[in-house]
Structure formats: C-alpha cells, structure tokens
XYZ file of C-alpha atoms in Angstrom:
496
model
C 58.721 106.415 119.280
C 61.391 107.086 121.929
C 60.168 108.143 125.353
C 62.779 109.834 127.520
C 60.939 108.723 130.625
C 61.906 105.130 129.880
C 64.523 103.423 132.092
C 68.040 104.685 131.510
C 66.979 107.688 129.471
C 68.142 110.249 132.032
C 71.470 111.936 131.372
C 74.432 111.408 133.664
C 75.084 115.105 134.341
C 76.430 116.480 137.635
C 72.996 116.594 139.222
C 71.566 113.611 137.368
C 69.705 115.697 134.777
C 70.746 116.520 131.203
C 72.693 119.663 130.466
C 71.164 122.191 128.076
C 73.377 120.974 125.240
C 72.535 117.350 125.962
C 68.813 118.164 126.110
C 69.100 119.634 122.627
C 70.935 116.506 121.435
C 68.287 114.242 122.957
C 65.449 116.243 121.462
C 67.077 116.140 118.030
C 67.601 112.388 118.361
C 63.942 111.901 119.278
C 62.783 113.929 116.286
C 65.065 111.911 114.030
C 63.666 108.677 115.399
C 60.052 109.732 114.897
C 60.748 110.658 111.273
C 62.645 107.452 110.525
C 60.215 105.155 112.310
C 57.235 106.683 110.547
C 58.932 105.853 107.250
C 59.264 102.148 108.046
C 56.287 101.757 110.391
C 53.827 100.426 107.760
C 55.959 97.299 107.449
C 57.382 97.212 110.996
C 54.046 97.746 112.741
C 52.327 95.249 110.483
C 54.949 92.668 111.400
C 54.635 93.574 115.082
C 50.881 92.986 114.995
C 51.365 89.526 113.449
C 53.711 88.548 116.284
C 51.459 90.094 118.961
C 48.404 88.178 117.705
C 50.416 84.969 118.094
C 51.393 85.928 121.659
C 54.972 86.900 120.875
C 57.029 90.064 121.368
C 58.753 91.920 118.537
C 61.197 94.790 118.957
C 63.190 96.941 116.573
C 66.633 96.751 118.102
C 70.356 97.460 117.955
C 71.825 99.377 115.062
C 68.389 100.091 113.619
C 67.335 102.049 116.722
C 70.711 103.787 116.903
C 70.531 104.802 113.253
C 66.921 105.961 113.599
C 67.979 108.242 116.446
C 70.851 109.540 114.314
C 68.515 110.164 111.381
C 70.283 107.671 109.126
C 68.111 104.552 109.206
C 68.540 102.554 106.025
C 66.438 99.824 104.473
C 67.938 96.995 106.569
C 66.034 96.545 109.838
C 67.017 94.386 112.827
C 64.369 92.883 115.117
C 64.456 90.604 118.124
C 61.682 88.368 119.414
C 60.916 85.661 121.935
C 59.686 83.483 119.070
C 62.061 80.722 117.968
C 63.148 80.577 114.312
C 60.608 77.944 113.279
C 57.794 80.038 114.769
C 59.125 83.172 113.061
C 59.082 81.367 109.721
C 55.474 80.310 110.336
C 54.421 83.867 111.215
C 55.939 85.498 108.133
C 54.913 82.781 105.667
C 52.685 84.334 103.018
C 53.408 87.834 104.340
C 57.078 88.162 103.438
C 57.892 88.577 99.762
C 60.996 86.436 100.285
C 62.688 84.657 103.180
C 66.156 83.240 103.821
C 67.612 81.083 106.569
C 71.377 81.603 106.216
C 71.576 82.798 109.847
C 69.222 80.236 111.300
C 71.930 78.544 113.388
C 72.303 81.876 115.196
C 68.554 82.257 115.586
C 68.112 84.681 112.668
C 65.526 84.542 109.902
C 65.676 86.991 107.011
C 62.737 88.425 105.115
C 61.931 91.056 102.506
C 58.827 93.226 102.427
C 57.990 96.561 100.853
C 61.542 97.291 99.765
C 62.929 96.581 103.252
C 65.256 93.771 104.331
C 64.358 92.426 107.749
C 66.400 90.222 110.077
C 64.424 88.717 112.932
C 66.498 87.104 115.674
C 65.361 85.133 118.690
C 66.363 86.687 122.042
C 69.918 85.582 122.645
C 72.095 85.026 125.669
C 75.085 83.713 123.736
C 78.413 83.044 125.389
C 81.940 82.200 124.288
C 84.153 79.607 125.931
C 87.278 81.733 125.512
C 88.827 79.288 123.045
C 86.590 78.805 120.012
C 86.150 81.510 117.404
C 82.375 81.388 117.134
C 79.657 82.031 119.697
C 77.768 79.242 121.424
C 74.228 80.481 120.896
C 71.695 80.080 123.672
C 68.262 81.611 123.446
C 67.434 84.213 126.044
C 64.161 84.614 127.870
C 63.560 88.359 127.719
C 64.320 91.589 125.928
C 66.513 92.705 128.830
C 68.580 89.515 128.522
C 69.061 90.258 124.846
C 70.039 93.894 125.355
C 72.482 92.980 128.118
C 74.532 90.795 125.741
C 74.902 93.472 123.060
C 78.249 95.072 122.324
C 77.706 98.759 123.182
C 75.073 100.812 124.942
C 74.245 102.717 121.755
C 73.278 99.344 120.254
C 71.374 98.182 123.353
C 68.133 100.123 122.835
C 64.836 98.779 121.534
C 61.499 100.041 120.217
C 58.652 97.591 120.790
C 56.178 96.976 117.998
C 53.511 97.875 117.265
C 53.170 100.148 120.346
C 56.558 101.962 119.950
C 57.550 101.602 123.576
C 61.200 102.633 124.037
C 63.508 100.493 126.214
C 66.969 101.753 127.189
C 68.257 99.981 130.317
C 71.919 100.913 129.775
C 71.594 104.655 129.033
C 72.349 104.268 125.350
C 70.411 107.425 124.533
C 72.639 109.410 126.894
C 75.755 107.961 125.266
C 74.357 108.737 121.835
C 73.821 112.361 122.890
C 77.304 112.662 124.382
C 78.864 110.658 121.511
C 80.511 108.022 123.689
C 81.152 104.323 123.027
C 80.585 102.311 126.203
C 79.678 98.684 126.951
C 76.443 97.649 128.741
C 78.388 95.658 131.350
C 82.108 95.717 132.029
C 84.222 95.923 128.871
C 86.289 92.982 130.119
C 83.203 90.773 130.131
C 82.008 92.052 126.769
C 85.357 91.673 124.996
C 86.052 88.397 126.751
C 82.850 87.060 125.220
C 83.663 88.296 121.706
C 87.069 89.911 121.082
C 85.862 91.188 117.696
C 83.929 93.811 119.656
C 87.230 95.610 120.231
C 87.533 96.140 116.484
C 83.892 97.161 116.390
C 84.647 99.896 118.937
C 87.302 101.282 116.604
C 84.950 100.881 113.664
C 82.152 102.836 115.364
C 84.638 105.525 116.348
C 85.514 105.812 112.657
C 81.965 105.613 111.343
C 80.206 107.827 113.898
C 83.094 110.029 115.059
C 82.358 108.976 118.667
C 84.885 108.882 121.515
C 85.720 105.573 123.198
C 85.165 105.634 126.960
C 88.531 105.373 128.816
C 87.636 102.115 130.544
C 86.697 100.554 127.206
C 89.943 101.798 125.691
C 91.981 100.334 128.559
C 90.263 96.966 128.160
C 91.032 96.971 124.442
C 94.720 97.369 125.220
C 94.688 94.754 127.967
C 92.838 92.156 125.894
C 94.335 92.871 122.467
C 95.922 89.426 122.178
C 92.457 87.850 122.449
C 91.840 89.061 118.906
C 93.951 86.102 117.797
C 90.898 83.925 118.496
C 88.959 85.586 115.685
C 89.013 84.376 112.087
C 90.795 86.430 109.458
C 87.550 86.867 107.534
C 85.696 88.466 110.469
C 88.638 90.759 111.179
C 88.834 91.727 107.510
C 85.140 92.608 107.327
C 85.332 94.871 110.392
C 88.493 96.500 109.100
C 86.899 97.257 105.727
C 83.990 98.932 107.527
C 86.429 100.965 109.621
C 88.406 102.063 106.566
C 85.183 102.990 104.778
C 83.952 105.137 107.664
C 83.681 108.913 107.774
C 86.819 109.236 109.931
C 89.077 106.174 109.539
C 92.049 108.078 111.002
C 90.458 108.038 114.473
C 89.861 104.307 114.179
C 93.381 103.611 112.916
C 94.974 105.571 115.758
C 92.880 103.606 118.224
C 94.032 100.310 116.702
C 97.686 101.316 116.958
C 97.456 102.890 120.427
C 95.731 99.842 121.928
C 97.998 97.291 120.232
C 95.136 95.792 118.209
C 96.859 96.665 114.933
C 99.806 94.488 115.963
C 97.511 91.461 115.928
C 96.458 91.726 112.269
C 98.204 94.725 110.633
C 101.601 95.121 112.329
C 102.973 97.003 109.316
C 100.961 100.050 110.377
C 102.360 100.462 113.881
C 105.773 99.500 112.472
C 105.846 102.840 110.664
C 105.961 104.892 113.859
C 109.734 104.791 114.327
C 110.710 105.529 110.751
C 111.520 109.116 109.778
C 110.268 110.182 106.362
C 113.019 111.685 104.235
C 110.547 113.950 102.452
C 109.303 115.567 105.700
C 111.779 115.326 108.554
C 109.293 116.907 110.962
C 106.991 113.891 110.712
C 107.533 110.171 110.986
C 106.238 107.831 108.314
C 103.281 106.864 110.482
C 101.979 110.436 110.665
C 102.776 110.945 106.986
C 100.744 107.828 106.129
C 97.691 108.981 108.081
C 97.922 112.329 106.307
C 98.049 110.581 102.930
C 94.918 108.595 103.828
C 93.145 111.846 104.766
C 94.291 113.486 101.534
C 93.050 110.521 99.491
C 89.638 110.665 101.165
C 89.382 114.362 100.286
C 89.981 113.495 96.617
C 87.402 110.687 96.384
C 84.563 112.932 95.304
C 81.862 110.370 96.058
C 81.382 107.066 97.849
C 84.218 105.694 100.020
C 86.846 103.996 97.839
C 88.358 101.192 99.920
C 90.993 100.327 97.309
C 92.300 103.909 97.227
C 92.214 104.235 101.023
C 93.981 100.910 101.545
C 96.661 101.795 98.987
C 97.215 105.096 100.790
C 97.507 103.243 104.089
C 100.006 100.689 102.746
C 101.988 102.806 100.284
C 105.019 103.240 102.576
C 104.987 99.980 104.557
C 108.191 98.946 102.791
C 110.178 101.795 104.340
C 111.218 100.122 107.613
C 112.812 97.232 105.698
C 114.616 99.518 103.241
C 115.802 102.287 105.541
C 119.409 103.324 105.045
C 121.449 106.241 106.383
C 124.042 107.692 104.013
C 127.442 109.084 104.895
C 125.898 112.550 104.828
C 123.344 111.497 107.430
C 120.430 111.565 105.010
C 117.852 108.822 105.258
C 116.784 106.886 102.151
C 114.316 104.105 101.419
C 115.380 102.837 98.007
C 112.884 100.523 96.265
C 110.500 100.677 99.215
C 107.593 100.630 96.765
C 108.686 97.203 95.499
C 109.134 95.814 99.007
C 105.892 97.492 100.125
C 103.923 95.939 97.270
C 105.186 92.504 98.270
C 104.354 93.084 101.947
C 100.901 94.391 101.029
C 100.169 91.294 98.982
C 101.204 89.019 101.840
C 99.151 90.915 104.411
C 96.002 91.117 102.299
C 96.308 87.437 101.437
C 96.543 86.616 105.147
C 93.362 88.624 105.738
C 91.599 86.710 102.954
C 90.885 89.702 100.737
C 89.506 88.869 97.275
C 92.202 88.538 94.649
C 90.956 91.445 92.549
C 90.965 93.830 95.527
C 94.429 92.658 96.584
C 95.788 93.014 93.054
C 94.466 96.574 92.717
C 95.952 97.719 96.036
C 99.282 95.994 95.377
C 99.581 97.562 91.916
C 98.893 101.041 93.314
C 101.519 100.595 96.033
C 104.037 99.428 93.445
C 103.287 102.351 91.115
C 102.976 105.197 93.607
C 106.585 106.423 93.192
C 106.699 106.198 89.391
C 105.750 109.871 88.987
C 108.707 111.258 90.931
C 111.345 112.312 88.453
C 108.842 113.520 85.893
C 109.582 117.130 86.859
C 113.230 116.686 85.809
C 112.086 116.564 82.204
C 113.306 113.007 81.622
C 110.012 111.497 80.510
C 109.524 110.809 76.824
C 106.124 110.102 75.275
C 107.143 106.453 75.538
C 107.478 106.782 79.335
C 104.046 108.389 79.517
C 102.532 105.551 77.463
C 104.070 102.964 79.787
C 102.816 104.845 82.867
C 99.262 104.801 81.528
C 99.462 101.223 80.266
C 100.918 99.870 83.510
C 98.233 101.641 85.546
C 95.411 100.512 83.272
C 92.001 100.937 84.910
C 93.755 102.099 88.090
C 94.989 105.330 86.486
C 92.331 107.613 88.094
C 93.171 106.133 91.508
C 96.892 106.431 90.832
C 96.421 110.123 90.074
C 94.697 110.590 93.439
C 97.215 108.494 95.381
C 100.198 110.329 93.886
C 98.704 113.725 94.642
C 97.806 112.582 98.170
C 101.400 111.540 98.810
C 102.580 115.151 98.681
C 102.444 116.152 102.365
C 105.353 118.567 102.496
C 104.870 121.842 104.386
C 107.260 123.547 101.991
C 104.803 125.573 99.915
C 107.190 126.058 97.015
C 107.940 122.340 96.791
C 104.241 121.415 97.132
C 103.286 123.867 94.384
C 106.044 122.516 92.101
C 104.889 118.909 92.602
C 101.271 119.856 91.941
C 102.264 121.744 88.787
C 104.339 118.789 87.576
C 101.422 116.412 88.044
C 99.053 118.849 86.339
C 101.449 118.851 83.409
C 101.616 115.051 83.378
C 97.825 114.707 83.375
C 97.595 117.227 80.538
C 100.207 115.294 78.575
C 98.410 111.994 79.220
C 95.152 113.523 77.986
C 96.832 114.725 74.787
C 98.445 111.387 74.000
C 95.260 109.497 74.885
C 93.292 111.673 72.489
C 95.821 111.000 69.736
C 96.458 107.303 70.323
C 93.669 105.821 72.496
C 96.092 104.608 75.171
C 93.375 102.616 76.923
C 93.545 100.150 74.028
C 97.260 99.956 73.284
C 97.786 96.908 71.080
C 100.467 95.929 68.548
C 99.902 97.295 65.054
C 99.611 93.727 63.721
C 97.385 91.047 65.202
C 98.163 87.350 65.615
C 96.730 86.353 62.250
C 98.864 88.923 60.416
C 101.965 87.769 62.312
C 101.376 84.118 61.376
C 100.766 85.028 57.731
C 103.870 87.220 57.380
C 106.207 84.822 59.186
C 104.645 81.650 57.816
C 104.388 80.089 61.282
C 101.494 78.353 63.064
C 99.931 79.548 66.315
C 102.356 79.046 69.183
C 105.134 80.624 71.268
C 106.730 82.445 68.322
C 103.519 84.364 67.663
C 103.332 85.380 71.327
C 106.929 86.583 71.332
C 106.388 88.577 68.147
C 103.186 90.118 69.550
C 104.959 91.238 72.714
C 107.818 92.735 70.720
C 105.425 94.733 68.556
C 103.615 95.988 71.642
C 106.929 97.226 73.084
C 107.614 99.008 69.800
C 104.133 100.535 69.897
C 104.734 101.846 73.426
C 108.161 103.193 72.469
C 107.367 104.807 69.118
C 103.615 105.255 69.084
C 101.335 104.002 66.289
C 103.006 102.577 63.151
C 101.410 102.350 59.720
C 101.011 98.926 58.137
C 104.246 99.016 56.114
C 106.287 100.165 59.131
C 104.779 97.450 61.337
C 105.471 94.719 58.794
C 109.047 95.917 58.279
C 109.627 95.919 62.046
C 108.235 92.399 62.382
C 110.472 91.045 59.621
C 113.514 92.831 61.089
C 112.792 91.219 64.472
C 112.288 87.795 62.898
C 115.648 87.957 61.099
C 117.392 88.989 64.341
C 115.728 86.050 66.106
C 116.665 83.596 63.338
C 113.036 82.904 62.497
C 112.335 81.661 58.936
C-alpha cells in the first residue's frame, strides 16, 4: 500500500510540506489505494511471489497505480519486471488461465487470471530517433529507469509485489493530489521521444479533469508539428479516448490552443473565425463546444462517441459556405451537405471504421432537417422520410438536434423545444400506426414479377423503389391499391 514517506511523496507547498487540503487529498488517495489493492491482491501478490522466488522483481505500475489511488482501478492491471519476456512466460506457465504475446516485441506478455487481465512488461528504456513512428525498445536495468521513461508523473508510480512498497521518485502522488499533469523529466525530452504523449496530455485532462502544467502546455505548442510523425491509427485511438472522457471540452480547447488540432483535425480550429448566424454573440467554435456539452448531457448512460463526434463536426461546413447578404446577415446555405463530405474525408484520413464514419456522416447531413418543421410545412410523408432516412440513428438524431439549440433567447429556445416535442409525438403516433422501422413496399419482388410478367432484374428493382416512394408518400396501401399503382407505373414506363 502507498507509504507517504517514500521518495517524492512530500508535497511541494511553500514550506515543503503539504497544505491541509492537500493532506486530505493524499489521505483519501491512500485509502482508495488500500481498498483497490486489497481487491486485486490475491492475484497480484500471488504473481509477485512467483517472480520473487525466481529472483525477479515485479511491480504494479503506471495507470494501475494512478487509478488505484483515484479509487477507479479496473480489471486490467499493468506490471513491470526485470524479467525478460521469455522468462515471464516461463513463470506464468500453468498459473495463468490464458496468455498472449501480441506485445512481445515491446517486451509485454499478457495473461488472464481470476477475472483480471494482466500485462507484464520488461523494464524499458525505449528511445525514438526523431524520425520513425515507433519506439526502438531497449530493456532497462531498474525500476527507476522504467519510471523515468514514462509519460507523466501520475503514471510514474509503482507498488512492489508482494510487499506493497510504494515508489514515487517524481512526486506523482503530489501531482495527483493537486490534479496536475506534469512530465517526469523535461516535457521537451518526453514529447521529443514520443509526440503522441502530447495528445495523451489532452486526453488525461479530459478524462481526469486535471490541469496541464504551464511548461508542459508550452512544449505542446512548440512541438505540435512533431505529431506528424505519428500514425493516423495511434492519433485516432487517443482522440477517441479524449472524446469519450468526462470532460472532452477541456481536452478539445487544449488541442486547439496548442495547435495540435491543426495537425489532425484542422476543421475544429477553423471554426473559430466564423460567426454563427443563430447566435451572433458566439462564434461557431464556441457554439460547437456548447453543442458537444449539450449532447453529453443527453446521453443518459455510457459515453456515445458517435453522438459526440457528430456534435463536434456538425458545423464544420460553415467556413466553406459562409456568405454575407446585402442586408449584412450571414448565411451558411447547405453547410450540412458540405460538412458531411468534410467529415467523411477527415474520418477516412484518421482510419475510422466504415460503420462509425457512416453513422457520424449521416448525422451531420441530417442535423438541419428538422428546422422548418415549426412552420407547419411537414406532411405525414415528410415525417416518414425523416424517420426512414435516419433509420437506427433516429434516437441520436433527436439528441443532436436538441443539442444544437444554443440560443440565449428563451422564447426562441422554448419554441424550438416545443416544436421538437411535437415532432417526436407525431413520429410516435405514425410509428404506432405504420411500423416505420420496417417501411417496405406493399408488394414484394415475387408479386411484382407475377403481376408484370417479368423475370428478376432491373425492372423489378425500379418497380420496388417506386412502390416504396408511394408508401412513404401515402402511407400503407391495401392489396388492390398497391396492384393498381404498380400497373399504372408500368404503363407509364412502357413496360409490358
């Protein structure tokens, strides 16, 4: 368990001792750690004893120690050891319920035991040559070597096993208590080794709601272009974690303010100069961050990356479509169409899966469809098309559309909310009557072929699509009406 008498555990107060508030934070962190470590100690201590009997060290390290101190340790545990991977495999053979070697080239062996996933990594002293995108892994000789090469002080603490000795050479416990993100050495050295750590700083700010130390922030700005050395996939994974954090707005602001966003998501910082016609007191950038916050408030459960990303990208088409009328009013006609195209290009460049990209792009393209409903112009046909076009995304589209209302005009905000309430009520009524989730033509392909006397082929597809359009426009038809409509269409098309 943590011992505040260990190296680096003293607070950096004015007289070198912790303030009263910081003492309370440290005490709470220690209690959290004891509780969390007791939960996993049957497996962790057992593993530590196996390594000790073989003459090797084993330490719980990094994010696992940080999360234990924060009272949020999960079932994935990170360890470091002086044993090399082949020796680690020998020591856990017959003890682990499963093993995997996907990280072996980086010195990591994975194992499962007692419902826990364990990653055991040989002490590392890896370095980067400043050109390649992946680390050149060299094994270190000691725990202190390993902790020195870690990204941030809050991830540079260790608990030795099985004796629970706490090691904190870089005052990570202090930084955890004061909620600060700082590097063990100079941030220039740390980010020079691995530029992805700059994104990780923003990610931890978003996940933990911690402040980034000014020197770290300055280094992020100075070295932002180094992010170009990192693969799109690694950037994407860090960005997803940032967007899924408790406070992505803090992380996003940090990315924009340091210039990191310009390296992989320039559309975001590009919003800062565009004035939103719906809220002249705010630019589109501030409006967008507000929409993201609103969407998060409507999630009602686990973080929804697709919804959050759609909220972030919903107005990225505005800079390209900005126009100023003769009356001085600003407009962004068809920005949802342009924004959907830009979103698709950006997410493709970041190697997002096709299904995730498609969902976000569709939401961006649909987010303006609702406006105009309050003018009373929507027929039941328009409602059917709205639901059909949204498909499985309809619940997210509801949330995105509501989130997009950021006006401070209370009367206007209330009117928009009432209009959307009315639309949802109308959708529910029509769904109950017609099962909109399964809108299909009133005749299937076999019936079309039989009535028209044609084989399977393009004509059947064209007829099917026509009948679906009729179904959306007029609602369900009975059999006689559907057959009469099909024959009318066939005559107009000159088909048999």
